[in-house]
JSON list of C-alpha atoms in Angstrom, two decimals:
[
{"chain": "A", "resi": 9, "resn": "UNK", "atom": "CA", "xyz": [0.17, -0.10, -0.17]},
{"chain": "A", "resi": 10, "resn": "UNK", "atom": "CA", "xyz": [1.34, 3.45, -0.65]},
{"chain": "A", "resi": 11, "resn": "UNK", "atom": "CA", "xyz": [0.62, 6.39, 1.09]},
{"chain": "A", "resi": 12, "resn": "UNK", "atom": "CA", "xyz": [-2.45, 8.62, 0.62]},
{"chain": "A", "resi": 13, "resn": "UNK", "atom": "CA", "xyz": [-0.72, 11.88, -1.33]},
{"chain": "A", "resi": 14, "resn": "UNK", "atom": "CA", "xyz": [-3.76, 14.01, -0.06]},
{"chain": "A", "resi": 15, "resn": "UNK", "atom": "CA", "xyz": [-5.37, 15.83, 2.55]},
{"chain": "A", "resi": 16, "resn": "UNK", "atom": "CA", "xyz": [-8.82, 16.43, 1.63]},
{"chain": "A", "resi": 17, "resn": "UNK", "atom": "CA", "xyz": [-11.58, 18.40, 3.52]},
{"chain": "A", "resi": 18, "resn": "UNK", "atom": "CA", "xyz": [-15.72, 18.71, 2.38]},
{"chain": "A", "resi": 19, "resn": "UNK", "atom": "CA", "xyz": [-16.85, 21.39, 0.63]},
{"chain": "A", "resi": 20, "resn": "UNK", "atom": "CA", "xyz": [-19.27, 21.80, 3.52]},
{"chain": "A", "resi": 21, "resn": "UNK", "atom": "CA", "xyz": [-16.40, 22.97, 5.83]},
{"chain": "A", "resi": 22, "resn": "UNK", "atom": "CA", "xyz": [-14.09, 24.83, 3.04]},
{"chain": "A", "resi": 23, "resn": "UNK", "atom": "CA", "xyz": [-17.47, 27.21, 2.68]},
{"chain": "A", "resi": 24, "resn": "UNK", "atom": "CA", "xyz": [-17.57, 27.66, 6.42]},
{"chain": "A", "resi": 25, "resn": "UNK", "atom": "CA", "xyz": [-16.49, 30.58, 8.49]},
{"chain": "A", "resi": 26, "resn": "UNK", "atom": "CA", "xyz": [-15.84, 28.54, 11.67]},
{"chain": "A", "resi": 27, "resn": "UNK", "atom": "CA", "xyz": [-11.94, 27.51, 10.54]},
{"chain": "A", "resi": 28, "resn": "UNK", "atom": "CA", "xyz": [-12.33, 24.37, 13.38]},
{"chain": "A", "resi": 29, "resn": "UNK", "atom": "CA", "xyz": [-14.22, 23.05, 10.13]},
{"chain": "A", "resi": 30, "resn": "UNK", "atom": "CA", "xyz": [-11.84, 22.45, 7.82]},
{"chain": "A", "resi": 31, "resn": "UNK", "atom": "CA", "xyz": [-9.73, 20.84, 10.83]},
{"chain": "A", "resi": 32, "resn": "UNK", "atom": "CA", "xyz": [-12.31, 18.97, 12.05]},
{"chain": "A", "resi": 33, "resn": "UNK", "atom": "CA", "xyz": [-13.06, 17.69, 7.99]},
{"chain": "A", "resi": 34, "resn": "UNK", "atom": "CA", "xyz": [-9.63, 16.35, 7.92]},
{"chain": "A", "resi": 35, "resn": "UNK", "atom": "CA", "xyz": [-9.52, 14.90, 11.21]},
{"chain": "A", "resi": 36, "resn": "UNK", "atom": "CA", "xyz": [-12.87, 13.00, 10.01]},
{"chain": "A", "resi": 37, "resn": "UNK", "atom": "CA", "xyz": [-10.99, 11.37, 6.95]},
{"chain": "A", "resi": 38, "resn": "UNK", "atom": "CA", "xyz": [-8.29, 10.26, 8.91]},
{"chain": "A", "resi": 39, "resn": "UNK", "atom": "CA", "xyz": [-10.48, 8.41, 12.10]},
{"chain": "A", "resi": 40, "resn": "UNK", "atom": "CA", "xyz": [-12.90, 6.86, 8.97]},
{"chain": "A", "resi": 41, "resn": "UNK", "atom": "CA", "xyz": [-8.58, 5.79, 7.48]},
{"chain": "A", "resi": 42, "resn": "UNK", "atom": "CA", "xyz": [-7.67, 4.23, 10.97]},
{"chain": "A", "resi": 43, "resn": "UNK", "atom": "CA", "xyz": [-11.26, 2.79, 10.96]},
{"chain": "A", "resi": 44, "resn": "UNK", "atom": "CA", "xyz": [-10.66, 1.21, 7.66]},
{"chain": "A", "resi": 45, "resn": "UNK", "atom": "CA", "xyz": [-8.13, -0.37, 8.67]},
{"chain": "A", "resi": 46, "resn": "UNK", "atom": "CA", "xyz": [-5.15, 1.88, 7.13]},
{"chain": "A", "resi": 47, "resn": "UNK", "atom": "CA", "xyz": [-1.55, 3.05, 9.61]},
{"chain": "A", "resi": 48, "resn": "UNK", "atom": "CA", "xyz": [-1.02, 6.16, 9.40]},
{"chain": "A", "resi": 49, "resn": "UNK", "atom": "CA", "xyz": [2.74, 5.19, 7.48]},
{"chain": "A", "resi": 50, "resn": "UNK", "atom": "CA", "xyz": [0.31, 5.62, 4.85]},
{"chain": "A", "resi": 51, "resn": "UNK", "atom": "CA", "xyz": [-1.87, 8.18, 6.04]},
{"chain": "A", "resi": 52, "resn": "UNK", "atom": "CA", "xyz": [-0.76, 11.99, 4.52]},
{"chain": "A", "resi": 53, "resn": "UNK", "atom": "CA", "xyz": [1.96, 13.45, 7.36]},
{"chain": "A", "resi": 54, "resn": "UNK", "atom": "CA", "xyz": [0.73, 16.50, 7.25]},
{"chain": "A", "resi": 55, "resn": "UNK", "atom": "CA", "xyz": [-2.59, 15.87, 7.38]},
{"chain": "A", "resi": 56, "resn": "UNK", "atom": "CA", "xyz": [-1.88, 13.99, 10.72]},
{"chain": "A", "resi": 57, "resn": "UNK", "atom": "CA", "xyz": [0.68, 17.00, 12.16]},
{"chain": "A", "resi": 58, "resn": "UNK", "atom": "CA", "xyz": [-3.02, 19.04, 11.69]},
{"chain": "A", "resi": 59, "resn": "UNK", "atom": "CA", "xyz": [-4.78, 16.26, 13.98]},
{"chain": "A", "resi": 60, "resn": "UNK", "atom": "CA", "xyz": [-2.33, 16.17, 16.35]},
{"chain": "A", "resi": 61, "resn": "UNK", "atom": "CA", "xyz": [-2.33, 20.03, 16.73]},
{"chain": "A", "resi": 62, "resn": "UNK", "atom": "CA", "xyz": [-5.75, 19.33, 16.90]},
{"chain": "A", "resi": 63, "resn": "UNK", "atom": "CA", "xyz": [-5.34, 16.95, 19.30]},
{"chain": "A", "resi": 64, "resn": "UNK", "atom": "CA", "xyz": [-2.66, 19.49, 21.44]},
{"chain": "A", "resi": 65, "resn": "UNK", "atom": "CA", "xyz": [-5.29, 22.19, 21.14]},
{"chain": "A", "resi": 66, "resn": "UNK", "atom": "CA", "xyz": [-8.44, 20.71, 22.39]},
{"chain": "A", "resi": 67, "resn": "UNK", "atom": "CA", "xyz": [-6.41, 19.57, 25.60]},
{"chain": "A", "resi": 68, "resn": "UNK", "atom": "CA", "xyz": [-5.27, 22.30, 26.57]},
{"chain": "A", "resi": 69, "resn": "UNK", "atom": "CA", "xyz": [-8.50, 24.29, 26.09]},
{"chain": "A", "resi": 70, "resn": "UNK", "atom": "CA", "xyz": [-10.27, 21.80, 27.71]},
{"chain": "A", "resi": 71, "resn": "UNK", "atom": "CA", "xyz": [-8.74, 21.13, 30.21]},
{"chain": "A", "resi": 72, "resn": "UNK", "atom": "CA", "xyz": [-5.02, 22.71, 30.47]},
{"chain": "A", "resi": 73, "resn": "UNK", "atom": "CA", "xyz": [-1.61, 22.17, 29.70]},
{"chain": "A", "resi": 74, "resn": "UNK", "atom": "CA", "xyz": [-1.76, 19.80, 32.14]},
{"chain": "A", "resi": 75, "resn": "UNK", "atom": "CA", "xyz": [-4.90, 17.54, 30.84]},
{"chain": "A", "resi": 76, "resn": "UNK", "atom": "CA", "xyz": [-2.75, 17.40, 27.43]},
{"chain": "A", "resi": 77, "resn": "UNK", "atom": "CA", "xyz": [-0.08, 15.46, 29.50]},
{"chain": "A", "resi": 78, "resn": "UNK", "atom": "CA", "xyz": [-2.26, 13.58, 31.15]},
{"chain": "A", "resi": 79, "resn": "UNK", "atom": "CA", "xyz": [-4.38, 12.11, 28.48]},
{"chain": "A", "resi": 80, "resn": "UNK", "atom": "CA", "xyz": [-1.48, 12.09, 26.21]},
{"chain": "A", "resi": 81, "resn": "UNK", "atom": "CA", "xyz": [0.93, 10.15, 28.59]},
{"chain": "A", "resi": 82, "resn": "UNK", "atom": "CA", "xyz": [3.19, 12.66, 27.78]},
{"chain": "A", "resi": 83, "resn": "UNK", "atom": "CA", "xyz": [4.63, 10.83, 24.89]},
{"chain": "A", "resi": 84, "resn": "UNK", "atom": "CA", "xyz": [7.65, 11.20, 23.60]},
{"chain": "A", "resi": 85, "resn": "UNK", "atom": "CA", "xyz": [6.92, 11.10, 19.63]},
{"chain": "A", "resi": 86, "resn": "UNK", "atom": "CA", "xyz": [3.69, 12.76, 20.38]},
{"chain": "A", "resi": 87, "resn": "UNK", "atom": "CA", "xyz": [5.68, 15.77, 21.83]},
{"chain": "A", "resi": 88, "resn": "UNK", "atom": "CA", "xyz": [7.92, 15.77, 18.97]},
{"chain": "A", "resi": 89, "resn": "UNK", "atom": "CA", "xyz": [5.09, 15.85, 16.37]},
{"chain": "A", "resi": 90, "resn": "UNK", "atom": "CA", "xyz": [3.67, 18.87, 17.83]},
{"chain": "A", "resi": 91, "resn": "UNK", "atom": "CA", "xyz": [6.77, 20.60, 18.13]},
{"chain": "A", "resi": 92, "resn": "UNK", "atom": "CA", "xyz": [7.33, 20.13, 14.42]},
{"chain": "A", "resi": 93, "resn": "UNK", "atom": "CA", "xyz": [4.44, 20.71, 13.37]},
{"chain": "A", "resi": 94, "resn": "UNK", "atom": "CA", "xyz": [4.09, 24.25, 15.96]},
{"chain": "A", "resi": 95, "resn": "UNK", "atom": "CA", "xyz": [6.81, 25.53, 14.15]},
{"chain": "A", "resi": 96, "resn": "UNK", "atom": "CA", "xyz": [5.78, 24.19, 10.60]},
{"chain": "A", "resi": 97, "resn": "UNK", "atom": "CA", "xyz": [2.34, 26.50, 10.77]},
{"chain": "A", "resi": 98, "resn": "UNK", "atom": "CA", "xyz": [4.57, 29.33, 11.83]},
{"chain": "A", "resi": 99, "resn": "UNK", "atom": "CA", "xyz": [2.89, 29.35, 15.72]},
{"chain": "A", "resi": 100, "resn": "UNK", "atom": "CA", "xyz": [6.54, 30.80, 16.69]},
{"chain": "A", "resi": 101, "resn": "UNK", "atom": "CA", "xyz": [4.81, 31.97, 20.03]},
{"chain": "A", "resi": 102, "resn": "UNK", "atom": "CA", "xyz": [2.63, 28.17, 20.99]},
{"chain": "A", "resi": 103, "resn": "UNK", "atom": "CA", "xyz": [5.98, 26.90, 20.11]},
{"chain": "A", "resi": 104, "resn": "UNK", "atom": "CA", "xyz": [7.78, 28.61, 22.36]},
{"chain": "A", "resi": 105, "resn": "UNK", "atom": "CA", "xyz": [5.11, 28.30, 25.00]},
{"chain": "A", "resi": 106, "resn": "UNK", "atom": "CA", "xyz": [5.02, 24.01, 24.41]},
{"chain": "A", "resi": 107, "resn": "UNK", "atom": "CA", "xyz": [9.29, 24.19, 25.14]},
{"chain": "A", "resi": 108, "resn": "UNK", "atom": "CA", "xyz": [9.08, 26.66, 27.87]},
{"chain": "A", "resi": 109, "resn": "UNK", "atom": "CA", "xyz": [6.38, 23.76, 29.76]},
{"chain": "A", "resi": 110, "resn": "UNK", "atom": "CA", "xyz": [8.33, 20.65, 28.44]},
{"chain": "A", "resi": 111, "resn": "UNK", "atom": "CA", "xyz": [10.78, 21.84, 29.98]},
{"chain": "A", "resi": 112, "resn": "UNK", "atom": "CA", "xyz": [8.02, 22.09, 33.37]},
{"chain": "A", "resi": 113, "resn": "UNK", "atom": "CA", "xyz": [7.60, 18.32, 32.94]},
{"chain": "A", "resi": 114, "resn": "UNK", "atom": "CA", "xyz": [11.47, 17.43, 32.38]},
{"chain": "A", "resi": 115, "resn": "UNK", "atom": "CA", "xyz": [12.42, 18.55, 35.58]},
{"chain": "A", "resi": 116, "resn": "UNK", "atom": "CA", "xyz": [9.50, 16.35, 37.23]},
{"chain": "A", "resi": 117, "resn": "UNK", "atom": "CA", "xyz": [10.59, 13.09, 38.21]},
{"chain": "A", "resi": 118, "resn": "UNK", "atom": "CA", "xyz": [9.91, 10.22, 37.01]},
{"chain": "A", "resi": 119, "resn": "UNK", "atom": "CA", "xyz": [8.30, 8.12, 39.58]},
{"chain": "A", "resi": 120, "resn": "UNK", "atom": "CA", "xyz": [6.38, 11.63, 40.10]},
{"chain": "A", "resi": 121, "resn": "UNK", "atom": "CA", "xyz": [5.23, 12.04, 36.56]},
{"chain": "A", "resi": 122, "resn": "UNK", "atom": "CA", "xyz": [4.32, 8.25, 36.48]},
{"chain": "A", "resi": 123, "resn": "UNK", "atom": "CA", "xyz": [1.95, 8.26, 39.70]},
{"chain": "A", "resi": 124, "resn": "UNK", "atom": "CA", "xyz": [0.86, 11.66, 38.39]},
{"chain": "A", "resi": 125, "resn": "UNK", "atom": "CA", "xyz": [-0.21, 9.98, 35.04]},
{"chain": "A", "resi": 126, "resn": "UNK", "atom": "CA", "xyz": [-1.69, 6.97, 37.18]},
{"chain": "A", "resi": 127, "resn": "UNK", "atom": "CA", "xyz": [-3.63, 8.76, 39.91]},
{"chain": "A", "resi": 128, "resn": "UNK", "atom": "CA", "xyz": [-7.25, 11.03, 39.09]},
{"chain": "A", "resi": 129, "resn": "UNK", "atom": "CA", "xyz": [-6.64, 14.47, 37.16]},
{"chain": "A", "resi": 130, "resn": "UNK", "atom": "CA", "xyz": [-9.10, 15.74, 39.54]},
{"chain": "A", "resi": 131, "resn": "UNK", "atom": "CA", "xyz": [-9.06, 17.05, 42.95]},
{"chain": "A", "resi": 132, "resn": "UNK", "atom": "CA", "xyz": [-5.93, 18.00, 45.24]},
{"chain": "A", "resi": 133, "resn": "UNK", "atom": "CA", "xyz": [-3.19, 17.47, 42.82]},
{"chain": "A", "resi": 134, "resn": "UNK", "atom": "CA", "xyz": [-0.14, 19.77, 42.56]},
{"chain": "A", "resi": 135, "resn": "UNK", "atom": "CA", "xyz": [1.59, 18.57, 40.12]},
{"chain": "A", "resi": 136, "resn": "UNK", "atom": "CA", "xyz": [-1.58, 18.63, 37.87]},
{"chain": "A", "resi": 137, "resn": "UNK", "atom": "CA", "xyz": [-1.40, 22.90, 39.47]},
{"chain": "A", "resi": 138, "resn": "UNK", "atom": "CA", "xyz": [2.60, 23.10, 38.87]},
{"chain": "A", "resi": 139, "resn": "UNK", "atom": "CA", "xyz": [2.09, 22.26, 35.10]},
{"chain": "A", "resi": 140, "resn": "UNK", "atom": "CA", "xyz": [-1.01, 24.70, 34.38]},
{"chain": "A", "resi": 141, "resn": "UNK", "atom": "CA", "xyz": [-0.18, 27.61, 32.55]},
{"chain": "A", "resi": 142, "resn": "UNK", "atom": "CA", "xyz": [-3.00, 30.50, 31.43]},
{"chain": "A", "resi": 143, "resn": "UNK", "atom": "CA", "xyz": [-0.53, 32.18, 29.02]},
{"chain": "A", "resi": 144, "resn": "UNK", "atom": "CA", "xyz": [-1.81, 30.10, 26.02]},
{"chain": "A", "resi": 145, "resn": "UNK", "atom": "CA", "xyz": [-4.72, 31.58, 26.91]},
{"chain": "A", "resi": 146, "resn": "UNK", "atom": "CA", "xyz": [-3.15, 34.45, 26.55]},
{"chain": "A", "resi": 147, "resn": "UNK", "atom": "CA", "xyz": [-1.50, 34.19, 22.84]},
{"chain": "A", "resi": 148, "resn": "UNK", "atom": "CA", "xyz": [-2.43, 36.79, 20.07]},
{"chain": "A", "resi": 149, "resn": "UNK", "atom": "CA", "xyz": [-1.51, 33.84, 17.72]},
{"chain": "A", "resi": 150, "resn": "UNK", "atom": "CA", "xyz": [-5.01, 32.03, 16.67]},
{"chain": "A", "resi": 151, "resn": "UNK", "atom": "CA", "xyz": [-3.61, 28.66, 16.43]},
{"chain": "A", "resi": 152, "resn": "UNK", "atom": "CA", "xyz": [-6.78, 26.81, 15.20]},
{"chain": "A", "resi": 153, "resn": "UNK", "atom": "CA", "xyz": [-6.78, 29.78, 12.38]},
{"chain": "A", "resi": 154, "resn": "UNK", "atom": "CA", "xyz": [-2.88, 29.03, 11.51]},
{"chain": "A", "resi": 155, "resn": "UNK", "atom": "CA", "xyz": [-3.49, 24.97, 11.77]},
{"chain": "A", "resi": 156, "resn": "UNK", "atom": "CA", "xyz": [-6.84, 25.43, 9.20]},
{"chain": "A", "resi": 157, "resn": "UNK", "atom": "CA", "xyz": [-4.36, 28.02, 6.88]},
{"chain": "A", "resi": 158, "resn": "UNK", "atom": "CA", "xyz": [-1.95, 25.55, 6.67]},
{"chain": "A", "resi": 159, "resn": "UNK", "atom": "CA", "xyz": [-3.94, 23.06, 5.50]},
{"chain": "A", "resi": 160, "resn": "UNK", "atom": "CA", "xyz": [-6.02, 25.26, 2.87]},
{"chain": "A", "resi": 161, "resn": "UNK", "atom": "CA", "xyz": [-2.46, 26.46, 1.85]},
{"chain": "A", "resi": 162, "resn": "UNK", "atom": "CA", "xyz": [-1.12, 23.24, 1.79]},
{"chain": "A", "resi": 163, "resn": "UNK", "atom": "CA", "xyz": [0.06, 21.53, -2.00]},
{"chain": "A", "resi": 164, "resn": "UNK", "atom": "CA", "xyz": [-1.77, 18.37, -1.67]},
{"chain": "A", "resi": 165, "resn": "UNK", "atom": "CA", "xyz": [-4.90, 20.14, -0.10]},
{"chain": "A", "resi": 166, "resn": "UNK", "atom": "CA", "xyz": [-8.65, 19.02, -2.24]},
{"chain": "A", "resi": 167, "resn": "UNK", "atom": "CA", "xyz": [-11.27, 20.30, -1.32]},
{"chain": "A", "resi": 168, "resn": "UNK", "atom": "CA", "xyz": [-14.07, 17.28, -3.07]},
{"chain": "A", "resi": 169, "resn": "UNK", "atom": "CA", "xyz": [-17.93, 16.48, -2.34]},
{"chain": "A", "resi": 170, "resn": "UNK", "atom": "CA", "xyz": [-18.80, 14.13, -0.06]},
{"chain": "A", "resi": 171, "resn": "UNK", "atom": "CA", "xyz": [-19.68, 10.98, -2.90]},
{"chain": "A", "resi": 172, "resn": "UNK", "atom": "CA", "xyz": [-15.98, 12.35, -4.25]},
{"chain": "A", "resi": 173, "resn": "UNK", "atom": "CA", "xyz": [-14.23, 11.69, -0.46]},
{"chain": "A", "resi": 174, "resn": "UNK", "atom": "CA", "xyz": [-16.13, 8.39, 0.24]},
{"chain": "A", "resi": 175, "resn": "UNK", "atom": "CA", "xyz": [-15.27, 7.20, -3.48]},
{"chain": "A", "resi": 176, "resn": "UNK", "atom": "CA", "xyz": [-11.57, 8.64, -3.30]},
{"chain": "A", "resi": 177, "resn": "UNK", "atom": "CA", "xyz": [-11.20, 6.65, 0.22]},
{"chain": "A", "resi": 178, "resn": "UNK", "atom": "CA", "xyz": [-13.37, 3.29, -1.00]},
{"chain": "A", "resi": 179, "resn": "UNK", "atom": "CA", "xyz": [-10.62, 3.43, -3.55]},
{"chain": "A", "resi": 180, "resn": "UNK", "atom": "CA", "xyz": [-7.37, 3.56, -1.88]},
{"chain": "A", "resi": 181, "resn": "UNK", "atom": "CA", "xyz": [-8.78, 0.92, 0.66]},
{"chain": "A", "resi": 182, "resn": "UNK", "atom": "CA", "xyz": [-10.15, -0.99, -2.13]},
{"chain": "A", "resi": 183, "resn": "UNK", "atom": "CA", "xyz": [-13.55, -1.86, -0.56]},
{"chain": "A", "resi": 184, "resn": "UNK", "atom": "CA", "xyz": [-16.69, -0.20, 0.33]},
{"chain": "A", "resi": 185, "resn": "UNK", "atom": "CA", "xyz": [-17.08, 1.97, 2.89]},
{"chain": "A", "resi": 186, "resn": "UNK", "atom": "CA", "xyz": [-19.81, 1.68, 5.23]},
{"chain": "A", "resi": 187, "resn": "UNK", "atom": "CA", "xyz": [-21.50, 5.32, 5.94]},
{"chain": "A", "resi": 188, "resn": "UNK", "atom": "CA", "xyz": [-23.11, 6.42, 8.80]}
]
């Protein structure tokens, strides 16, 4: 199997004024590909970059940096993808903050971090509190907009109707895809 060499989103998402709609359309395609048994190595690398940047963004906006650390299990590979992705989309201030926050995690002992990742996030939690940082919400860079623009301006980006999206994905996976 070769890589699916395109980043596809729906016409509806592209027409929307909300940048999250383009990002979520890309995420839906990735999730569908995964459900159909396509390994990440065959999904467009930059589509995945956008996917993981949105994961970081969502975790931070829903529960601050500590929630990202907790829910991701502080995964080295994921962290590298996010770091590279923030640089790639031109989110300099967000990259600076991510690196600063990452240093905080590195200063926590492995034992303490392990306990944090196994414990509950809620309640009294000094590690959680030490990781939280509201500067994210004060940054003037709009991470969602930068992410959406990254997709829209990508040379492999295509806007398709939902039927065309399914036809292309069915051709790629080699079988009919059941629609919800």
